Amino acid sequence: MTDWRTVFGHDEPYEPQVDGIETAIDTGREGGYTVIEGACGTGKTMIALTAGIDLVRDPDTDYERVFVLTSVKQQLRQFEADLETINENLPADWNPVSGLTLVGKADVCPYNREKTAGFDDGNVYDRCETLRDRTRDLTGEGGDTTAKNLAARARSQQIGLADSGTRSKNTFLETAGEPTPYPPDLPEYGEGGPVGAETEYCPFYAQYLEDLPDDEDGSPAEAIPYDFTDAGMITPEDLVARSVTHGTCPHSVMGAALGEAEVVIGNYYHAFDPRTVGSFTGALLDDSTFVVCDEAHMLEPRVRDLVSEGVADATLRDAETELSRVIQPVKFEREGRQAEGGSKTADADLVRAELNDSDVSYEELNRTLEFVQDLRAELDRRVTAYLDRSYRGWQSNLNDLEDAELPLRDPAAPAEDELTEWAREAGYGDADWVRAEAVGAVVQRVLNEAEDEDRTRAAPAVGRVLGEWYRRGHTDYFREIELERTWDDTEPPDSWRRAYNARLSLHNCVPSDAIGDRLGHFGGGVLMSATLEPIEAFTEVTGLQYLAREEDRPVVERRYGLHFPAENRESFAVAAPKYTYDNRGRPGEENPTRRSYANAVATVARLPGNVLVGMPSYAEAEWIAGRLESRVDKPVLLDVASDDETTESLKDEFFAGEGKVLVTSLRGTLTEGVDYSGDRLAAAVVCGVPIVNTSSPRTKAVRRAYDDEFGDGFTYALTIPAVRKARQAIGRVIRSPEDVGVRVLLDERYARDSWDSVRPYLPDDNEFQPVSPDMLDVGLDRFQSRLSSQ
């Protein structure tokens, strides 16, 4: 048995860290999970890494790796930094702990990183798969050459350029600060064939294939071009640099290293997205893995999205086209005429060959095409009927249309959805739903073979969604049509498709089964966040209680509060009127509730330094920003729903210079996972309890499903997640022992015990003092005076 203090990266652990590490180790030995709510400064990343690495290095356990999952990039960097700290402080006779961060192809492909050879973020996956297939075809059984020869040809082409005197700064492709042995453009292979018959291939992938062991007993790890045992933490930038200097594919090396690293750092989708697990990370999902779910309060909503399905109208249209293209050669041959574009009977031979290799018949191809065509027509009928009801003369006023949800059943009364009912009445049976997936797979193989291009097709996606639509239940899954505002000038001026993207959506309402089932695959682990209370509810909605009850796997809870100096902070729960729509009305209205909130927020905003204001929505954020501009003597910055680059620019502006007020939505990205440490934030104020729109059909369906599963859908599905959002926002203020600041929750539901009080979901430490609105300024003045006298 090892001593975890040897692994711990600092001289002395905090008291909560000692308890957390020892609890996680003991629980992990029994195949269980430790659930930790730890305030900022608890050192949760070091707790999880120390416990996991200790178990991996202990010869008496079966653990081989720690698999870290986080939804926040800043936290990913924190795990990398903490692992580097651990390695820096290990005894001299210990090998460093090997680590690997998982990212997508777009981040590591040398061509895509430098935007050469026709690569960009939009086509990197399809282009990569096409080049890989071509490289394998050239070098596989019956191929024209070898992987070694392909890599050598690309290198010699480079050397030839240099020897000819034409070398320039663009001669070598460079990325991650390192030169590669290949030119910026893709090489081609051809052996004396006709001009234009050369085949593009990927030299990086060719080198990777060459490095793979020939014998069946060999391991892909032999293709890793560096000593993994001494490498320590390998970031994506490190991985790219080490791979390209050797001339090999970084993404393939990442896959080979996946099973070798002692610590693997990734995103939730690396463990919970069915397609990612099936194609990339599946080998990590067993009892030799100790899993760490960071920011675990996001586990439920993120997994709900990952295990939900949907298909857009445009995808149905593309699938219809693809099916027609596969059917047409056989159809025209049978009719004794040539297909459009001069297609030969060889195309029909290809279709028949693929059908013969599968269990799909030509009749099923036609039947699926008819189903997709009729399905799209039914979608059009329903959208048109909705617009006729809701927007008079909508064809002439497309700019006035708004996002909408069209439920396909009563959200509050689980029953068969209307689309399933329509299909049955239209003559489509069980087989038409289920067989669409196999049909889609055949369509993809035919088209990729015919066009010599392996790219993502629409038909398989449509088939998968149709199969899931049929298989999934009607209580825990909710079906609807989503209408999202967009603009497409290629559509007719009076078509709703010009203004809308329509989507058939299959929403997973209760992801506890999906989460619990996946956690059950691992040997044990830690789930942690600063905002998990009430933990009992968290363990129910994540399926952990099922593991404890049915599989007898221990689930141990730990709570660690702020241990920074209490005199450096003040926390208020202000008994302002409930900030609900019934009380406040629309943002433009003037009433006592809005005046009370405008006064209270202005009082906090006048404090010295930066102040963060969190509102229930972007519309409410815009309203309060307008009120503050004339009432505070500092710049007021307004966050709106925008792209990441704009948000980052706004954040940088907020941090720069003198104090400012930043107003945002509590459902945006500036209230979670952003580092406001030091003097970046002096105060945060949250207005209302940010419960999502309860009139949304999807929200109603989730609430009903939670009613059936847990008994109190409003509390489990709406109230508790909303309070966690509020707690995340105010948690931005105090991030270190030196931080000084004020945290304010505005709404009587935070301050008083009542039928709809949320006070029980705040930490049980009495930090948030209930005060009346007229006493808020007194409390703030007292805090400022106390700071001045220190």
Short mmCIF file of C-alpha atoms in Angstrom, two decimals, residues 437-716:
data_model
loop_
_atom_site.label_atom_id
_atom_site.label_comp_id
_atom_site.label_asym_id
_atom_site.label_seq_id
_atom_site.Cartn_x
_atom_site.Cartn_y
_atom_site.Cartn_z
CA GLU A 437 -30.92 2.64 -39.69
CA ALA A 438 -29.66 -0.37 -41.67
CA VAL A 439 -30.85 1.27 -44.90
CA GLY A 440 -28.91 4.43 -44.03
CA ALA A 441 -25.73 2.46 -43.48
CA VAL A 442 -26.04 0.86 -46.95
CA VAL A 443 -26.64 4.26 -48.56
CA GLN A 444 -23.47 5.63 -46.95
CA ARG A 445 -21.35 2.69 -48.15
CA VAL A 446 -22.67 2.92 -51.71
CA LEU A 447 -22.13 6.66 -52.06
CA ASN A 448 -18.70 6.64 -50.43
CA GLU A 449 -17.61 3.81 -52.71
CA ALA A 450 -19.06 5.45 -55.82
CA GLU A 451 -17.46 8.83 -55.11
CA ASP A 452 -14.24 7.49 -53.59
CA GLU A 453 -14.83 9.83 -50.67
CA ASP A 454 -15.55 8.77 -47.12
CA ARG A 455 -17.66 11.55 -45.68
CA THR A 456 -20.58 11.93 -43.35
CA ARG A 457 -23.93 11.27 -45.04
CA ALA A 458 -27.40 12.27 -43.93
CA ALA A 459 -29.13 8.90 -44.36
CA PRO A 460 -27.44 7.13 -41.40
CA ALA A 461 -28.28 10.02 -39.06
CA VAL A 462 -31.91 9.98 -40.18
CA GLY A 463 -32.07 6.21 -39.79
CA ARG A 464 -30.60 6.35 -36.29
CA VAL A 465 -33.12 8.99 -35.14
CA LEU A 466 -36.07 7.11 -36.65
CA GLY A 467 -34.96 3.94 -34.86
CA GLU A 468 -34.62 5.77 -31.54
CA TRP A 469 -37.96 7.51 -32.08
CA TYR A 470 -39.60 4.09 -32.27
CA ARG A 471 -37.68 2.45 -29.43
CA ARG A 472 -37.77 5.10 -26.71
CA GLY A 473 -40.54 5.40 -24.13
CA HIS A 474 -43.07 8.22 -24.01
CA THR A 475 -42.67 9.27 -20.37
CA ASP A 476 -38.90 9.60 -20.08
CA TYR A 477 -38.58 10.88 -23.69
CA PHE A 478 -40.45 13.86 -25.12
CA ARG A 479 -40.99 14.40 -28.83
CA GLU A 480 -41.53 17.79 -30.44
CA ILE A 481 -40.78 19.97 -33.47
CA GLU A 482 -38.32 22.75 -32.71
CA LEU A 483 -38.35 25.91 -34.81
CA GLU A 484 -35.16 27.97 -34.64
CA ARG A 485 -34.89 31.36 -36.31
CA THR A 486 -32.35 31.46 -39.10
CA TRP A 487 -32.18 32.85 -42.64
CA ASP A 488 -31.65 31.08 -45.94
CA ASP A 489 -31.87 33.21 -49.09
CA THR A 490 -31.90 30.11 -51.29
CA GLU A 491 -35.42 29.20 -50.12
CA PRO A 492 -38.50 30.81 -51.76
CA PRO A 493 -39.47 34.24 -50.34
CA ASP A 494 -42.78 32.96 -48.95
CA SER A 495 -41.45 29.66 -47.51
CA TRP A 496 -41.07 29.14 -43.76
CA ARG A 497 -37.82 27.35 -44.57
CA ARG A 498 -36.38 30.75 -45.51
CA ALA A 499 -36.79 31.90 -41.88
CA TYR A 500 -36.70 28.68 -39.86
CA ASN A 501 -34.59 25.63 -39.22
CA ALA A 502 -37.10 22.93 -38.22
CA ARG A 503 -36.00 19.91 -36.24
CA LEU A 504 -37.68 16.72 -35.09
CA SER A 505 -36.41 16.36 -31.51
CA LEU A 506 -36.40 13.41 -29.14
CA HIS A 507 -35.49 14.75 -25.69
CA ASN A 508 -34.30 12.56 -22.85
CA CYS A 509 -36.20 13.95 -19.84
CA VAL A 510 -34.63 11.83 -17.10
CA PRO A 511 -30.93 11.03 -17.80
CA SER A 512 -30.38 9.29 -14.44
CA ASP A 513 -30.44 5.84 -16.06
CA ALA A 514 -27.90 6.86 -18.71
CA ILE A 515 -25.60 8.47 -16.11
CA GLY A 516 -25.92 5.68 -13.56
CA ASP A 517 -25.40 2.96 -16.16
CA ARG A 518 -22.23 4.63 -17.44
CA LEU A 519 -20.86 5.24 -13.94
CA GLY A 520 -21.52 1.58 -13.23
CA HIS A 521 -18.95 0.64 -15.88
CA PHE A 522 -16.10 2.30 -13.96
CA GLY A 523 -14.32 0.86 -10.96
CA GLY A 524 -15.18 3.85 -8.77
CA GLY A 525 -14.50 7.54 -8.60
CA VAL A 526 -15.17 11.06 -7.38
CA LEU A 527 -17.95 13.46 -8.39
CA MET A 528 -17.31 17.01 -7.22
CA SER A 529 -18.39 20.62 -7.53
CA ALA A 530 -18.74 23.76 -5.47
CA THR A 531 -22.54 23.52 -5.85
CA LEU A 532 -24.09 20.08 -5.33
CA GLU A 533 -26.45 20.68 -2.41
CA PRO A 534 -28.72 19.02 -1.64
CA ILE A 535 -26.41 16.09 -2.25
CA GLU A 536 -29.18 13.57 -1.60
CA ALA A 537 -31.09 14.94 -4.60
CA PHE A 538 -27.89 14.95 -6.69
CA THR A 539 -27.23 11.27 -6.03
CA GLU A 540 -30.80 10.42 -7.07
CA VAL A 541 -30.82 12.31 -10.39
CA THR A 542 -27.40 10.95 -11.37
CA GLY A 543 -28.30 7.31 -10.69
CA LEU A 544 -25.76 6.94 -7.87
CA GLN A 545 -28.43 5.90 -5.41
CA TYR A 546 -29.37 3.08 -7.78
CA LEU A 547 -25.76 1.85 -7.71
CA ALA A 548 -25.82 2.00 -3.93
CA ARG A 549 -29.16 0.20 -3.60
CA GLU A 550 -29.01 -2.37 -6.38
CA GLU A 551 -25.28 -3.04 -6.78
CA ASP A 552 -24.23 -2.47 -3.18
CA ARG A 553 -21.56 0.02 -4.21
CA PRO A 554 -20.82 2.62 -1.50
CA VAL A 555 -21.70 6.27 -2.16
CA VAL A 556 -20.06 8.55 0.43
CA GLU A 557 -20.89 12.25 0.77
CA ARG A 558 -18.54 15.03 1.90
CA ARG A 559 -19.20 18.78 2.34
CA TYR A 560 -16.40 21.33 2.76
CA GLY A 561 -17.23 25.02 3.21
CA LEU A 562 -15.16 28.15 2.67
CA HIS A 563 -12.13 28.14 4.93
CA PHE A 564 -10.84 31.55 3.87
CA PRO A 565 -10.85 34.41 6.44
CA ALA A 566 -14.48 35.22 7.24
CA GLU A 567 -13.67 38.88 7.88
CA ASN A 568 -12.82 39.31 4.18
CA ARG A 569 -16.37 38.72 2.96
CA GLU A 570 -19.97 39.65 3.60
CA SER A 571 -22.98 37.71 2.34
CA PHE A 572 -26.60 38.91 2.26
CA ALA A 573 -29.92 37.33 1.35
CA VAL A 574 -32.16 40.34 0.72
CA ALA A 575 -35.92 39.93 1.30
CA ALA A 576 -36.93 41.86 -1.80
CA PRO A 577 -40.27 40.93 -3.45
CA LYS A 578 -40.08 37.67 -5.40
CA TYR A 579 -38.57 38.36 -8.80
CA THR A 580 -41.20 36.42 -10.73
CA TYR A 581 -43.01 37.40 -13.91
CA ASP A 582 -46.26 37.91 -11.99
CA ASN A 583 -44.53 40.47 -9.74
CA ARG A 584 -42.21 42.23 -12.16
CA GLY A 585 -44.07 42.09 -15.49
CA ARG A 586 -42.28 42.82 -18.74
CA PRO A 587 -38.86 44.55 -18.70
CA GLY A 588 -40.37 47.87 -19.82
CA GLU A 589 -42.90 48.10 -17.00
CA GLU A 590 -42.54 50.33 -13.93
CA ASN A 591 -43.78 48.81 -10.68
CA PRO A 592 -42.70 48.45 -7.03
CA THR A 593 -40.87 45.17 -7.65
CA ARG A 594 -38.71 46.57 -10.42
CA ARG A 595 -38.01 49.76 -8.48
CA SER A 596 -36.94 47.71 -5.46
CA TYR A 597 -34.52 45.65 -7.53
CA ALA A 598 -33.13 48.64 -9.41
CA ASN A 599 -32.40 50.36 -6.07
CA ALA A 600 -30.79 47.30 -4.49
CA VAL A 601 -28.62 46.47 -7.51
CA ALA A 602 -27.50 50.10 -7.81
CA THR A 603 -26.52 50.06 -4.12
CA VAL A 604 -24.26 47.06 -4.70
CA ALA A 605 -22.97 48.37 -8.04
CA ARG A 606 -21.68 51.56 -6.38
CA LEU A 607 -19.20 49.58 -4.30
CA PRO A 608 -15.54 50.18 -5.23
CA GLY A 609 -14.13 47.81 -7.85
CA ASN A 610 -15.72 45.42 -10.32
CA VAL A 611 -19.30 44.25 -9.73
CA LEU A 612 -21.02 41.31 -11.45
CA VAL A 613 -24.82 41.42 -11.84
CA GLY A 614 -26.60 38.15 -12.71
CA MET A 615 -30.15 38.28 -14.10
CA PRO A 616 -32.57 35.45 -14.99
CA SER A 617 -32.38 36.21 -18.74
CA TYR A 618 -30.64 38.40 -21.30
CA ALA A 619 -33.79 40.53 -21.62
CA GLU A 620 -33.73 41.21 -17.88
CA ALA A 621 -29.99 41.91 -18.09
CA GLU A 622 -30.65 44.56 -20.73
CA TRP A 623 -33.32 46.16 -18.52
CA ILE A 624 -31.15 46.43 -15.39
CA ALA A 625 -28.15 47.66 -17.41
CA GLY A 626 -30.29 50.53 -18.71
CA ARG A 627 -31.31 51.46 -15.15
CA LEU A 628 -27.74 51.34 -13.85
CA GLU A 629 -26.20 53.56 -16.52
CA SER A 630 -27.74 56.68 -15.02
CA ARG A 631 -27.31 55.62 -11.39
CA VAL A 632 -23.69 54.50 -11.01
CA ASP A 633 -20.54 56.46 -11.70
CA LYS A 634 -18.67 53.71 -13.51
CA PRO A 635 -18.93 51.99 -16.92
CA VAL A 636 -21.75 49.45 -17.30
CA LEU A 637 -20.96 46.54 -19.64
CA LEU A 638 -23.83 44.43 -21.01
CA ASP A 639 -23.33 40.81 -22.01
CA VAL A 640 -25.64 39.52 -24.75
CA ALA A 641 -26.07 36.11 -26.35
CA SER A 642 -23.06 36.05 -28.69
CA ASP A 643 -20.08 34.03 -29.86
CA ASP A 644 -17.13 33.03 -27.67
CA GLU A 645 -14.81 35.63 -29.18
CA THR A 646 -17.18 38.50 -28.34
CA THR A 647 -17.70 37.19 -24.81
CA GLU A 648 -13.94 36.88 -24.24
CA SER A 649 -13.44 40.45 -25.47
CA LEU A 650 -16.11 41.70 -23.04
CA LYS A 651 -14.48 39.83 -20.17
CA ASP A 652 -11.07 41.33 -20.98
CA GLU A 653 -12.63 44.81 -21.03
CA PHE A 654 -14.20 44.17 -17.63
CA PHE A 655 -10.89 43.10 -16.10
CA ALA A 656 -8.90 46.04 -17.53
CA GLY A 657 -8.53 49.38 -15.77
CA GLU A 658 -10.79 50.89 -13.11
CA GLY A 659 -13.94 49.38 -11.62
CA LYS A 660 -16.91 48.52 -13.84
CA VAL A 661 -20.28 46.79 -13.70
CA LEU A 662 -20.78 43.67 -15.84
CA VAL A 663 -24.41 42.64 -16.37
CA THR A 664 -25.15 39.17 -17.72
CA SER A 665 -27.67 36.35 -17.81
CA LEU A 666 -27.30 33.59 -15.24
CA ARG A 667 -27.73 31.20 -18.17
CA GLY A 668 -24.71 32.65 -20.00
CA THR A 669 -21.05 31.69 -19.79
CA LEU A 670 -19.72 34.47 -17.55
CA THR A 671 -21.15 33.14 -14.28
CA GLU A 672 -19.55 29.68 -14.30
CA GLY A 673 -15.99 28.50 -14.81
CA VAL A 674 -14.54 32.04 -15.11
CA ASP A 675 -11.64 33.03 -12.85
CA TYR A 676 -12.40 36.33 -11.09
CA SER A 677 -9.65 35.92 -8.49
CA GLY A 678 -7.66 38.75 -6.95
CA ASP A 679 -9.09 42.22 -7.51
CA ARG A 680 -11.04 41.19 -10.61
CA LEU A 681 -14.33 41.08 -8.70
CA ALA A 682 -15.36 43.00 -5.59
CA ALA A 683 -19.04 42.01 -5.48
CA ALA A 684 -21.65 39.84 -7.16
CA VAL A 685 -25.42 40.25 -6.97
CA VAL A 686 -27.99 37.73 -8.21
CA CYS A 687 -31.54 38.86 -8.95
CA GLY A 688 -34.25 36.25 -8.49
CA VAL A 689 -34.17 32.47 -8.64
CA PRO A 690 -33.24 31.66 -12.28
CA ILE A 691 -35.82 28.95 -12.91
CA VAL A 692 -36.16 28.18 -16.62
CA ASN A 693 -39.33 29.09 -18.51
CA THR A 694 -41.92 26.79 -16.96
CA SER A 695 -44.35 27.33 -19.86
CA SER A 696 -42.02 25.60 -22.32
CA PRO A 697 -43.45 22.26 -23.47
CA ARG A 698 -40.09 20.59 -22.96
CA THR A 699 -39.81 21.94 -19.42
CA LYS A 700 -43.32 20.68 -18.65
CA ALA A 701 -42.38 17.24 -19.97
CA VAL A 702 -39.20 17.13 -17.88
CA ARG A 703 -41.14 18.20 -14.79
CA ARG A 704 -43.76 15.49 -15.35
CA ALA A 705 -41.08 12.86 -15.91
CA TYR A 706 -39.34 13.88 -12.69
CA ASP A 707 -42.67 13.74 -10.88
CA ASP A 708 -43.01 10.12 -11.96
CA GLU A 709 -39.38 9.25 -11.18
CA PHE A 710 -38.64 11.19 -7.99
CA GLY A 711 -41.99 12.46 -6.69
CA ASP A 712 -41.32 16.22 -6.84
CA GLY A 713 -40.56 17.30 -10.36
CA PHE A 714 -40.58 21.05 -9.72
CA THR A 715 -37.98 20.80 -6.97
CA TYR A 716 -35.71 18.23 -8.61
#
